[in-house]
């Protein structure tokens, strides 16, 4: 079969729009059995343009149904990023007896000739589970006199102070507002000056509580802040996080957040991610999805009629490590329901494991490997005809990495090819990697989700080979499981 005829880069289990451009995930909310995913969308082109909110829904976070566009530009501007919530108690007055959905988003208007653009926050509501939307007649509900970059409101109900809280990016900081009704907003505080990374404009913040080590009496607040591309930095756009305490008005960062910048992902392609609102308490998960691209080259990726995909939805947790709360990520468990087992080995030597891999082909799937000895290893995926994506652990360097230098098409941007690493110690003597591979992406969750890397790749369709190399061929592979996920 000739593979160059059809480069099907559309992920088997990653959301991408049927056609045209997509960037940030927006308005993620769970309501009446459905996970909603809205997204920054240009419905008339496959590069960034006048922003609309595209819309998709899923019952299991894996299979998505694309719905008509939810929000289109109007006299206040195009529709930039934002969030959505369930107004359970009709605080807005938009709903009768039934709860409904409210979207809170930025409207971006070009300024007058030669002047700066204007970014303000607006509302829309839906009484039919997100199928149709009405813009609020009093839009915009929040503007600012001085900030040019004033965008991406993420809103949540703060139970302890019985009010809505908005976290919104304002230049190089985030601003926190409060409101009884989503319409009238009061500034509570500003956070970010002199702390964290300021390599690019601050965008797409989020703020949510998580129990530390699952203990509900040890709650910490996690703040996500995405950092826009910096022309002189190879990393491009990426997302940092802070941990701390929050009382409804003020965020107080932990000591670790004052001294160390922590990224949610050490690959290049996980940006502008935020979490789902209103996941039922009996489920209790904090679910996250990111845009699987990078402003460095997002407009040039070689996918054709569509451009832009999301990461897999992930569950976020906090774990205490050396005295500080660290963010842990794992793929949302629903994906496991779609696995078809291809290989399952227990306690074999590295040589035996690699012999078994030689016969397998994997285009879209999952690999889980556990080595008992903290040894360096190199796993090649999507390999064939001079192509390979290398996922490795280096014991000497104490890091896990993805090397996409020879992964496939990379000539669309000089900084696309490369190797990306995250620190990972194998202090407990085991190296454990969970790798999600799809038609144009690799996501690595190492050490139980402590070190995460997400990278786009563009291999030929026929590059589906696998191989494993461990320095000591007699080293023990405690387990190796491979699943097909060609959904
Ligand atoms: C982040 C971002 C947001 C903005 C949107 C515009 O990727 O720049 O700050 O709202 O994209 O599409």
Short mmCIF file of C-alpha atoms and ligand atoms in Angstrom, two decimals:
data_model
loop_
_atom_site.label_atom_id
_atom_site.label_comp_id
_atom_site.label_asym_id
_atom_site.label_seq_id
_atom_site.Cartn_x
_atom_site.Cartn_y
_atom_site.Cartn_z
CA UNK A 1 0.00 0.00 0.00
CA UNK A 2 1.37 3.35 -0.86
CA UNK A 3 1.37 5.54 2.14
CA UNK A 4 2.19 8.90 0.68
CA UNK A 5 -1.22 9.09 -1.04
CA UNK A 6 -3.13 9.56 2.16
CA UNK A 7 -1.48 11.09 5.14
CA UNK A 8 -4.27 10.64 7.57
CA UNK A 9 -3.05 12.60 10.54
CA UNK A 10 -6.42 12.84 12.22
CA UNK A 11 -6.16 11.17 15.60
CA UNK A 12 -8.18 8.00 16.15
CA UNK A 13 -9.06 9.07 19.69
CA UNK A 14 -8.12 12.74 19.83
CA UNK A 15 -10.67 15.41 19.08
CA UNK A 16 -10.11 17.56 16.01
CA UNK A 17 -12.72 19.52 14.03
CA UNK A 18 -13.98 17.93 10.79
CA UNK A 19 -12.49 20.84 8.95
CA UNK A 20 -10.87 24.23 9.47
CA UNK A 21 -8.91 25.77 12.28
CA UNK A 22 -9.09 25.08 16.02
CA UNK A 23 -7.09 26.41 18.98
CA UNK A 24 -7.92 26.65 22.70
CA UNK A 25 -10.50 24.45 24.41
CA UNK A 26 -13.27 26.66 25.82
CA UNK A 27 -16.37 26.43 27.97
CA UNK A 28 -15.85 22.88 29.15
CA UNK A 29 -18.78 21.96 31.32
CA UNK A 30 -20.58 18.75 32.26
CA UNK A 31 -24.35 18.93 32.09
CA UNK A 32 -27.10 16.32 31.90
CA UNK A 33 -24.83 13.42 31.02
CA UNK A 34 -22.77 15.27 28.43
CA UNK A 35 -19.27 16.68 28.49
CA UNK A 36 -19.27 19.88 26.44
CA UNK A 37 -16.17 21.00 24.64
CA UNK A 38 -16.25 24.36 22.91
CA UNK A 39 -13.19 25.61 21.11
CA UNK A 40 -11.59 28.55 19.37
CA UNK A 41 -12.58 28.03 15.77
CA UNK A 42 -12.20 29.74 12.43
CA UNK A 43 -14.96 28.19 10.33
CA UNK A 44 -13.78 29.64 7.02
CA UNK A 45 -10.11 28.76 6.97
CA UNK A 46 -7.42 26.47 8.29
CA UNK A 47 -5.33 29.21 9.89
CA UNK A 48 -6.24 31.46 12.83
CA UNK A 49 -8.88 34.04 11.87
CA UNK A 50 -12.06 35.65 13.22
CA UNK A 51 -12.80 33.51 16.24
CA UNK A 52 -16.05 31.63 16.81
CA UNK A 53 -16.84 28.98 19.40
CA UNK A 54 -17.03 25.57 17.78
CA UNK A 55 -18.83 22.88 19.79
CA UNK A 56 -18.64 19.15 20.42
CA UNK A 57 -20.20 16.86 23.01
CA UNK A 58 -19.28 13.47 24.41
CA UNK A 59 -20.74 11.04 26.89
CA UNK A 60 -17.43 9.40 27.67
CA UNK A 61 -14.65 11.91 26.84
CA UNK A 62 -13.48 9.66 23.99
CA UNK A 63 -16.07 9.74 21.21
CA UNK A 64 -17.09 13.29 20.27
CA UNK A 65 -20.00 14.54 18.22
CA UNK A 66 -19.42 17.84 16.50
CA UNK A 67 -22.38 20.23 16.76
CA UNK A 68 -23.09 23.51 14.95
CA UNK A 69 -21.12 26.61 15.88
CA UNK A 70 -22.23 27.91 19.26
CA UNK A 71 -21.11 31.54 19.24
CA UNK A 72 -20.32 33.86 16.35
CA UNK A 73 -18.87 37.38 16.29
CA UNK A 74 -21.18 40.38 16.75
CA UNK A 75 -20.89 44.16 17.18
CA UNK A 76 -18.71 43.69 20.30
CA UNK A 77 -16.13 41.64 18.45
CA UNK A 78 -15.00 38.10 17.78
CA UNK A 79 -15.38 35.35 20.39
CA UNK A 80 -12.13 34.61 22.24
CA UNK A 81 -11.55 32.05 24.97
CA UNK A 82 -13.68 31.64 28.05
CA UNK A 83 -15.60 29.21 30.20
CA UNK A 84 -19.09 27.90 30.89
CA UNK A 85 -20.93 27.01 34.09
CA UNK A 86 -24.25 25.56 35.16
CA UNK A 87 -26.34 28.23 36.87
CA UNK A 88 -28.04 25.79 39.22
CA UNK A 89 -29.92 28.42 41.22
CA UNK A 90 -30.80 30.92 38.54
CA UNK A 91 -28.48 33.56 39.99
CA UNK A 92 -28.54 35.27 36.59
CA UNK A 93 -32.31 35.36 36.19
CA UNK A 94 -31.87 33.85 32.71
CA UNK A 95 -33.67 30.66 33.59
CA UNK A 96 -37.07 29.71 34.99
CA UNK A 97 -37.25 26.70 37.27
CA UNK A 98 -34.64 24.66 35.40
CA UNK A 99 -30.87 25.08 35.62
CA UNK A 100 -29.17 26.23 32.43
CA UNK A 101 -25.75 26.93 30.94
CA UNK A 102 -23.99 30.28 30.94
CA UNK A 103 -20.90 30.98 28.84
CA UNK A 104 -18.52 33.73 29.92
CA UNK A 105 -16.07 34.73 27.18
CA UNK A 106 -13.89 37.50 25.83
CA UNK A 107 -15.02 39.61 22.92
CA UNK A 108 -12.13 40.97 20.95
CA UNK A 109 -12.75 44.13 18.92
CA UNK A 110 -10.21 45.74 16.65
CA UNK A 111 -9.38 49.23 17.85
CA UNK A 112 -9.87 52.35 15.80
CA UNK A 113 -7.32 52.95 13.00
CA UNK A 114 -3.86 52.55 14.56
CA UNK A 115 -5.34 52.04 18.04
CA UNK A 116 -5.11 49.05 20.35
CA UNK A 117 -7.79 46.33 20.24
CA UNK A 118 -10.40 46.21 22.98
CA UNK A 119 -11.05 43.03 24.99
CA UNK A 120 -14.14 42.78 27.19
CA UNK A 121 -16.05 39.96 28.85
CA UNK A 122 -19.53 38.96 27.70
CA UNK A 123 -22.19 36.37 28.52
CA UNK A 124 -24.44 34.02 26.56
CA UNK A 125 -26.89 31.47 27.91
CA UNK A 126 -28.56 28.30 26.76
CA UNK A 127 -31.82 26.74 27.93
CA UNK A 128 -31.49 23.66 25.68
CA UNK A 129 -28.32 21.93 26.94
CA UNK A 130 -26.00 24.03 24.83
CA UNK A 131 -27.69 23.47 21.46
CA UNK A 132 -28.60 27.14 20.97
CA UNK A 133 -27.28 30.26 22.67
CA UNK A 134 -28.62 33.72 23.37
CA UNK A 135 -26.21 36.56 23.94
CA UNK A 136 -27.01 38.59 27.05
CA UNK A 137 -28.63 41.92 26.15
CA UNK A 138 -26.40 43.83 28.59
CA UNK A 139 -23.05 42.72 27.05
CA UNK A 140 -20.25 43.34 27.69
CA UNK A 141 -20.42 42.72 31.44
CA UNK A 142 -16.79 43.50 32.28
CA UNK A 143 -14.24 45.82 30.71
CA UNK A 144 -11.01 47.40 31.84
CA UNK A 145 -9.66 50.90 31.29
CA UNK A 146 -5.99 50.10 30.85
CA UNK A 147 -5.33 46.45 30.04
CA UNK A 148 -5.10 45.72 26.32
CA UNK A 149 -4.74 41.99 27.03
CA UNK A 150 -7.76 41.35 29.22
CA UNK A 151 -9.11 37.94 28.36
CA UNK A 152 -9.98 34.29 28.86
CA UNK A 153 -12.32 34.42 31.89
CA UNK A 154 -12.63 31.15 33.83
CA UNK A 155 -15.55 31.23 36.21
CA UNK A 156 -16.53 28.92 39.07
CA UNK A 157 -18.88 28.93 42.02
CA UNK A 158 -16.91 29.41 45.26
CA UNK A 159 -18.90 27.48 47.81
CA UNK A 160 -17.27 28.85 50.98
CA UNK A 161 -18.05 32.48 50.12
CA UNK A 162 -21.24 31.74 48.14
CA UNK A 163 -20.29 33.73 45.09
CA UNK A 164 -19.03 33.37 41.55
CA UNK A 165 -15.31 33.90 41.07
CA UNK A 166 -13.68 34.85 37.78
CA UNK A 167 -9.99 34.49 37.06
CA UNK A 168 -9.04 36.41 33.93
CA UNK A 169 -5.70 37.22 32.30
CA UNK A 170 -4.74 40.87 32.48
CA UNK A 171 -1.46 41.51 30.68
CA UNK A 172 1.30 39.93 32.75
CA UNK A 173 -0.89 38.98 35.71
CA UNK A 174 -4.27 37.46 36.45
CA UNK A 175 -7.15 39.39 38.00
CA UNK A 176 -9.69 37.84 40.36
CA UNK A 177 -13.23 39.16 40.39
CA UNK A 178 -16.34 38.15 42.33
CA UNK A 179 -20.03 38.34 41.52
CA UNK A 180 -23.40 37.26 42.95
CA UNK A 181 -25.00 36.85 39.51
CA UNK A 182 -22.33 36.56 36.74
CA UNK A 183 -23.41 40.02 35.55
CA UNK A 184 -22.01 42.48 38.14
CA UNK A 185 -18.33 41.98 38.87
CA UNK A 186 -16.08 43.45 41.60
CA UNK A 187 -12.29 43.26 41.52
CA UNK A 188 -10.94 41.19 44.44
CA UNK A 189 -7.20 40.97 43.79
CA UNK A 190 -4.43 40.62 41.25
CA UNK A 191 -1.76 37.92 41.21
CA UNK A 192 1.43 37.33 39.31
CA UNK A 193 3.77 40.25 39.55
CA UNK A 194 7.30 39.06 40.25
CA UNK A 195 6.31 35.40 40.42
CA UNK A 196 6.37 32.58 37.88
CA UNK A 197 7.38 32.80 34.24
CA UNK A 198 6.71 36.00 32.31
CA UNK A 199 8.29 34.85 29.07
CA UNK A 200 5.10 35.66 27.18
CA UNK A 201 1.69 37.22 27.63
CA UNK A 202 -0.40 35.58 30.38
CA UNK A 203 -3.44 33.76 28.96
CA UNK A 204 -6.10 31.19 29.74
CA UNK A 205 -5.89 30.95 33.55
CA UNK A 206 -7.75 28.45 35.70
CA UNK A 207 -8.13 28.06 39.47
CA UNK A 208 -9.50 25.02 41.30
CA UNK A 209 -9.11 23.08 44.55
CA UNK A 210 -7.67 19.58 44.76
CA UNK A 211 -7.12 17.30 47.74
CA UNK A 212 -3.44 16.55 48.42
CA UNK A 213 -2.83 12.79 48.23
CA UNK A 214 -6.59 12.33 48.06
CA UNK A 215 -7.12 13.69 51.59
CA UNK A 216 -10.17 16.02 51.60
CA UNK A 217 -8.85 17.76 54.72
CA UNK A 218 -5.68 18.79 52.90
CA UNK A 219 -6.96 20.89 50.04
CA UNK A 220 -4.71 23.10 47.94
CA UNK A 221 -5.69 25.43 45.12
CA UNK A 222 -4.06 25.00 41.74
CA UNK A 223 -3.69 27.93 39.37
CA UNK A 224 -2.91 27.30 35.71
CA UNK A 225 -1.50 30.14 33.61
CA UNK A 226 -0.58 29.74 29.96
CA UNK A 227 2.34 31.77 28.61
CA UNK A 228 2.27 32.96 25.02
CA UNK A 229 5.03 32.37 22.50
CA UNK A 230 8.28 34.30 22.84
CA UNK A 231 10.04 34.73 19.48
CA UNK A 232 13.46 34.14 21.01
CA UNK A 233 12.64 31.04 23.03
CA UNK A 234 12.54 27.61 21.41
CA UNK A 235 9.81 26.33 23.75
CA UNK A 236 7.09 28.55 22.30
CA UNK A 237 3.81 28.68 24.21
CA UNK A 238 3.41 26.57 27.36
CA UNK A 239 1.46 26.34 30.59
CA UNK A 240 2.77 26.85 34.13
CA UNK A 241 1.05 26.10 37.41
CA UNK A 242 1.08 27.46 40.93
CA UNK A 243 -0.17 25.87 44.12
CA UNK A 244 -1.45 27.81 47.10
CA UNK A 245 -4.46 28.82 49.17
CA UNK A 246 -7.51 30.77 48.10
CA UNK A 247 -10.20 32.35 50.27
CA UNK A 248 -12.56 33.57 47.57
CA UNK A 249 -10.66 36.81 47.01
CA UNK A 250 -6.93 36.33 47.38
CA UNK A 251 -4.58 33.59 46.14
CA UNK A 252 -1.58 32.99 48.40
CA UNK A 253 1.12 30.94 46.65
CA UNK A 254 3.01 28.13 48.39
CA UNK A 255 6.72 28.56 49.03
CA UNK A 256 7.55 26.24 46.12
CA UNK A 257 5.62 28.45 43.71
CA UNK A 258 7.65 31.43 44.81
CA UNK A 259 10.95 29.81 43.98
CA UNK A 260 10.40 27.42 41.10
CA UNK A 261 8.53 27.59 37.78
CA UNK A 262 6.59 24.38 37.24
CA UNK A 263 5.17 23.44 33.85
CA UNK A 264 2.25 21.12 33.42
CA UNK A 265 3.89 19.49 30.41
CA UNK A 266 7.50 19.28 29.22
CA UNK A 267 6.69 18.50 25.59
CA UNK A 268 5.89 21.25 23.14
CA UNK A 269 2.25 20.66 22.40
CA UNK A 270 -0.07 21.19 25.31
CA UNK A 271 -1.31 24.75 25.53
CA UNK A 272 -4.19 26.84 26.88
CA UNK A 273 -5.63 23.87 28.75
CA UNK A 274 -8.19 24.36 31.49
CA UNK A 275 -10.52 22.12 33.46
CA UNK A 276 -14.14 20.98 33.21
CA UNK A 277 -16.75 22.72 35.29
CA UNK A 278 -19.57 20.99 37.16
CA UNK A 279 -18.26 17.43 37.07
CA UNK A 280 -20.66 15.78 39.56
CA UNK A 281 -19.40 15.51 43.15
CA UNK A 282 -19.93 11.72 43.14
CA UNK A 283 -17.46 11.53 40.24
CA UNK A 284 -15.16 14.02 41.92
CA UNK A 285 -12.51 14.24 39.24
CA UNK A 286 -10.80 17.39 38.03
CA UNK A 287 -10.71 16.82 34.29
CA UNK A 288 -8.49 18.79 31.96
CA UNK A 289 -7.89 19.08 28.25
CA UNK A 290 -5.30 21.16 26.38
CA UNK A 291 -4.84 22.32 22.82
CA UNK A 292 -2.26 19.98 21.30
CA UNK A 293 -0.21 22.54 19.44
CA UNK A 294 2.13 25.46 19.93
CA UNK A 295 1.80 29.04 18.70
CA UNK A 296 5.37 28.71 17.40
CA UNK A 297 4.16 26.67 14.40
CA UNK A 298 0.43 26.07 14.92
CA UNK A 299 -0.52 27.78 11.67
CA UNK A 300 1.88 25.66 9.62
CA UNK A 301 1.28 22.05 10.70
CA UNK A 302 0.74 19.76 7.69
CA UNK A 303 -2.75 18.42 8.36
CA UNK A 304 -4.73 19.74 5.39
CA UNK A 305 -8.40 20.70 5.65
CA UNK A 306 -8.42 20.65 9.44
CA UNK A 307 -5.80 22.05 11.76
CA UNK A 308 -5.65 21.65 15.53
CA UNK A 309 -6.37 18.76 17.90
CA UNK A 310 -6.89 18.41 21.65
CA UNK A 311 -4.81 16.31 24.04
CA UNK A 312 -6.64 13.36 25.53
CA UNK A 313 -8.80 14.48 28.46
CA UNK A 314 -6.75 13.99 31.62
CA UNK A 315 -7.42 13.68 35.30
CA UNK A 316 -5.43 16.05 37.52
CA UNK A 317 -4.37 15.24 41.07
CA UNK A 318 -1.99 16.63 43.67
CA UNK A 319 0.69 14.54 45.34
CA UNK A 320 2.97 15.59 48.15
CA UNK A 321 6.61 15.21 47.16
CA UNK A 322 9.47 16.46 49.31
CA UNK A 323 7.11 18.74 51.15
CA UNK A 324 5.41 20.37 48.19
CA UNK A 325 2.21 19.61 46.33
CA UNK A 326 2.94 18.53 42.75
CA UNK A 327 0.51 18.15 39.89
CA UNK A 328 -0.06 14.63 38.58
CA UNK A 329 -1.77 13.82 35.27
CA UNK A 330 -3.20 10.62 33.86
CA UNK A 331 -5.43 10.01 30.85
CA UNK A 332 -9.10 9.98 31.83
CA UNK A 333 -9.92 6.33 32.59
CA UNK A 334 -12.73 6.15 29.97
CA UNK A 335 -10.12 5.56 27.27
CA UNK A 336 -9.24 2.21 28.85
CA UNK A 337 -12.65 0.90 27.80
CA UNK A 338 -11.56 1.08 24.15
CA UNK A 339 -8.34 -0.89 24.50
CA UNK A 340 -7.74 -4.00 22.42
CA UNK A 341 -4.88 -5.97 23.91
CA UNK A 342 -2.03 -6.75 21.54
CA UNK A 343 0.62 -7.90 23.99
CA UNK A 344 0.88 -8.50 27.71
CA UNK A 345 4.16 -9.65 29.23
CA UNK A 346 5.11 -10.09 32.86
CA UNK A 347 8.61 -10.48 34.27
CA UNK A 348 10.60 -11.10 31.12
CA UNK A 349 14.09 -10.00 30.17
CA UNK A 350 14.58 -6.92 28.03
CA UNK A 351 15.83 -9.17 25.23
CA UNK A 352 12.67 -11.28 25.35
CA UNK A 353 10.44 -8.19 25.37
CA UNK A 354 12.17 -6.60 22.42
CA UNK A 355 11.92 -9.84 20.42
CA UNK A 356 8.14 -9.77 20.88
CA UNK A 357 7.88 -6.16 19.75
CA UNK A 358 9.50 -6.89 16.43
CA UNK A 359 6.30 -8.49 15.10
CA UNK A 360 3.88 -5.77 16.18
CA UNK A 361 2.47 -2.79 14.30
CA UNK A 362 0.95 0.14 16.13
CA UNK A 363 -0.56 3.25 14.64
CA UNK A 364 -2.93 4.38 17.42
CA UNK A 365 -2.57 2.77 20.79
CA UNK A 366 -1.10 2.65 24.25
CA UNK A 367 2.12 1.19 25.63
CA UNK A 368 2.75 0.63 29.32
CA UNK A 369 6.14 -0.50 30.44
CA UNK A 370 7.60 -1.04 33.88
CA UNK A 371 11.25 -1.71 34.51
CA UNK A 372 12.40 -2.72 37.95
CA UNK A 373 15.94 -1.55 37.82
CA UNK A 374 15.91 2.18 37.06
CA UNK A 375 17.80 1.39 33.84
CA UNK A 376 17.95 3.58 30.80
CA UNK A 377 15.62 2.48 28.05
CA UNK A 378 14.73 3.52 24.54
CA UNK A 379 11.42 2.73 22.95
CA UNK A 380 10.89 3.52 19.29
CA UNK A 381 7.36 4.03 18.02
CA UNK A 382 5.86 4.96 14.66
CA UNK A 383 9.03 3.60 13.08
CA UNK A 384 9.60 2.79 9.41
CA UNK A 385 11.55 3.88 6.35
CA UNK A 386 13.98 6.22 8.11
CA UNK A 387 11.35 7.45 10.55
CA UNK A 388 11.14 6.92 14.30
CA UNK A 389 9.87 8.67 17.37
CA UNK A 390 12.01 7.84 20.36
CA UNK A 391 10.68 7.78 23.89
CA UNK A 392 13.31 7.16 26.47
CA UNK A 393 14.41 7.25 30.05
CA UNK A 394 17.99 8.14 30.86
CA UNK A 395 19.07 6.90 34.26
CA UNK A 396 22.26 8.98 34.14
CA UNK A 397 20.43 12.22 33.40
CA UNK A 398 17.38 11.29 35.50
CA UNK A 399 15.04 12.32 32.73
CA UNK A 400 12.35 11.04 30.44
CA UNK A 401 12.23 12.34 26.89
CA UNK A 402 10.62 12.33 23.49
CA UNK A 403 12.90 12.74 20.51
CA UNK A 404 10.92 13.64 17.39
CA UNK A 405 13.96 14.65 15.34
CA UNK A 406 13.29 11.86 12.82
CA UNK A 407 9.58 11.41 13.48
CA UNK A 408 8.37 12.41 10.01
CA UNK A 409 7.38 15.65 8.30
CA UNK A 410 9.07 18.54 10.12
CA UNK A 411 10.11 20.96 7.42
CA UNK A 412 7.22 23.35 8.04
CA UNK A 413 9.13 25.01 10.91
CA UNK A 414 12.84 25.04 11.84
CA UNK A 415 12.11 24.53 15.54
CA UNK A 416 9.71 21.61 15.18
CA UNK A 417 12.23 18.76 15.09
CA UNK A 418 13.94 18.13 18.42
CA UNK A 419 14.21 16.37 21.73
CA UNK A 420 12.22 17.38 24.80
CA UNK A 421 12.89 16.13 28.33
CA UNK A 422 11.37 16.18 31.80
CA UNK A 423 13.16 15.38 35.06
CA UNK A 424 12.16 12.04 36.55
CA UNK A 425 13.95 10.27 39.34
CA UNK A 426 13.59 6.54 39.68
CA UNK A 427 14.30 6.77 43.40
CA UNK A 428 12.07 3.82 44.20
CA UNK A 429 13.99 1.76 41.65
CA UNK A 430 11.27 1.53 39.04
CA UNK A 431 10.76 3.27 35.74
CA UNK A 432 7.18 3.32 34.62
CA UNK A 433 6.03 4.83 31.34
CA UNK A 434 2.56 5.09 29.93
CA UNK A 435 2.57 6.23 26.33
CA UNK A 436 -0.36 7.22 24.14
CA UNK A 437 0.40 7.10 20.45
CA UNK A 438 -1.87 8.35 17.74
CA UNK A 439 -1.72 9.30 14.07
CA UNK A 440 -0.01 12.61 14.79
CA UNK A 441 0.83 12.69 18.49
CA UNK A 442 2.66 11.10 21.39
CA UNK A 443 1.75 11.68 25.04
CA UNK A 444 4.03 10.31 27.74
CA UNK A 445 2.91 9.97 31.37
CA UNK A 446 5.96 8.87 33.36
CA UNK A 447 6.32 7.86 36.98
CA UNK A 448 2.60 7.63 37.62
CA UNK A 449 1.90 10.95 35.86
CA UNK A 450 4.58 13.00 37.62
CA UNK A 451 6.41 13.86 34.39
CA UNK A 452 4.32 14.49 31.30
CA UNK A 453 5.33 15.22 27.72
CA UNK A 454 3.04 15.86 24.78
CA UNK A 455 4.43 16.18 21.27
CA UNK A 456 2.94 16.30 17.81
CA UNK A 457 4.54 14.05 15.17
CA UNK A 458 3.83 13.61 11.45
CA UNK A 459 5.01 10.14 10.41
CA UNK A 460 3.93 8.25 7.30
CA UNK A 461 0.84 6.15 7.83
CA UNK A 462 2.91 3.03 7.21
CA UNK A 463 5.43 3.89 9.94
CA UNK A 464 3.98 1.65 12.60
CA UNK A 465 7.02 -0.29 13.79
CA UNK A 466 8.05 -0.70 17.41
CA UNK A 467 11.30 -1.53 19.14
CA UNK A 468 12.80 -1.57 22.61
CA UNK A 469 16.39 -1.21 23.72
CA UNK A 470 17.65 -1.56 27.28
CA UNK A 471 21.41 -1.37 27.87
CA UNK A 472 21.45 -4.55 29.88
CA UNK A 473 19.62 -7.14 27.79
CA UNK A 474 19.11 -9.29 30.85
CA UNK A 475 17.42 -6.48 32.77
CA UNK A 476 14.00 -7.39 34.10
CA UNK A 477 10.95 -5.89 32.44
CA UNK A 478 8.34 -6.24 35.16
CA UNK A 479 5.52 -5.69 32.73
CA UNK A 480 4.88 -4.60 29.18
CA UNK A 481 1.36 -4.09 27.87
CA UNK A 482 0.41 -2.88 24.43
CA UNK A 483 -3.10 -1.98 23.35
CA UNK A 484 -4.58 -0.94 20.06
CA UNK A 485 -6.77 2.15 20.24
CA UNK A 486 -7.83 2.51 16.62
CA UNK A 487 -11.33 3.53 17.57
C1 LIG B 1 -4.53 31.51 23.66
C2 LIG B 1 -5.26 32.67 23.04
C3 LIG B 1 -6.20 33.29 24.05
C4 LIG B 1 -7.22 33.95 23.19
C5 LIG B 1 -7.34 32.98 22.06
C6 LIG B 1 -7.64 33.62 20.73
O1 LIG B 1 -4.10 30.56 22.76
O2 LIG B 1 -4.34 33.61 22.55
O3 LIG B 1 -5.57 34.17 24.95
O4 LIG B 1 -8.43 34.15 23.86
O5 LIG B 1 -6.12 32.28 21.98
O6 LIG B 1 -7.94 32.66 19.76
#
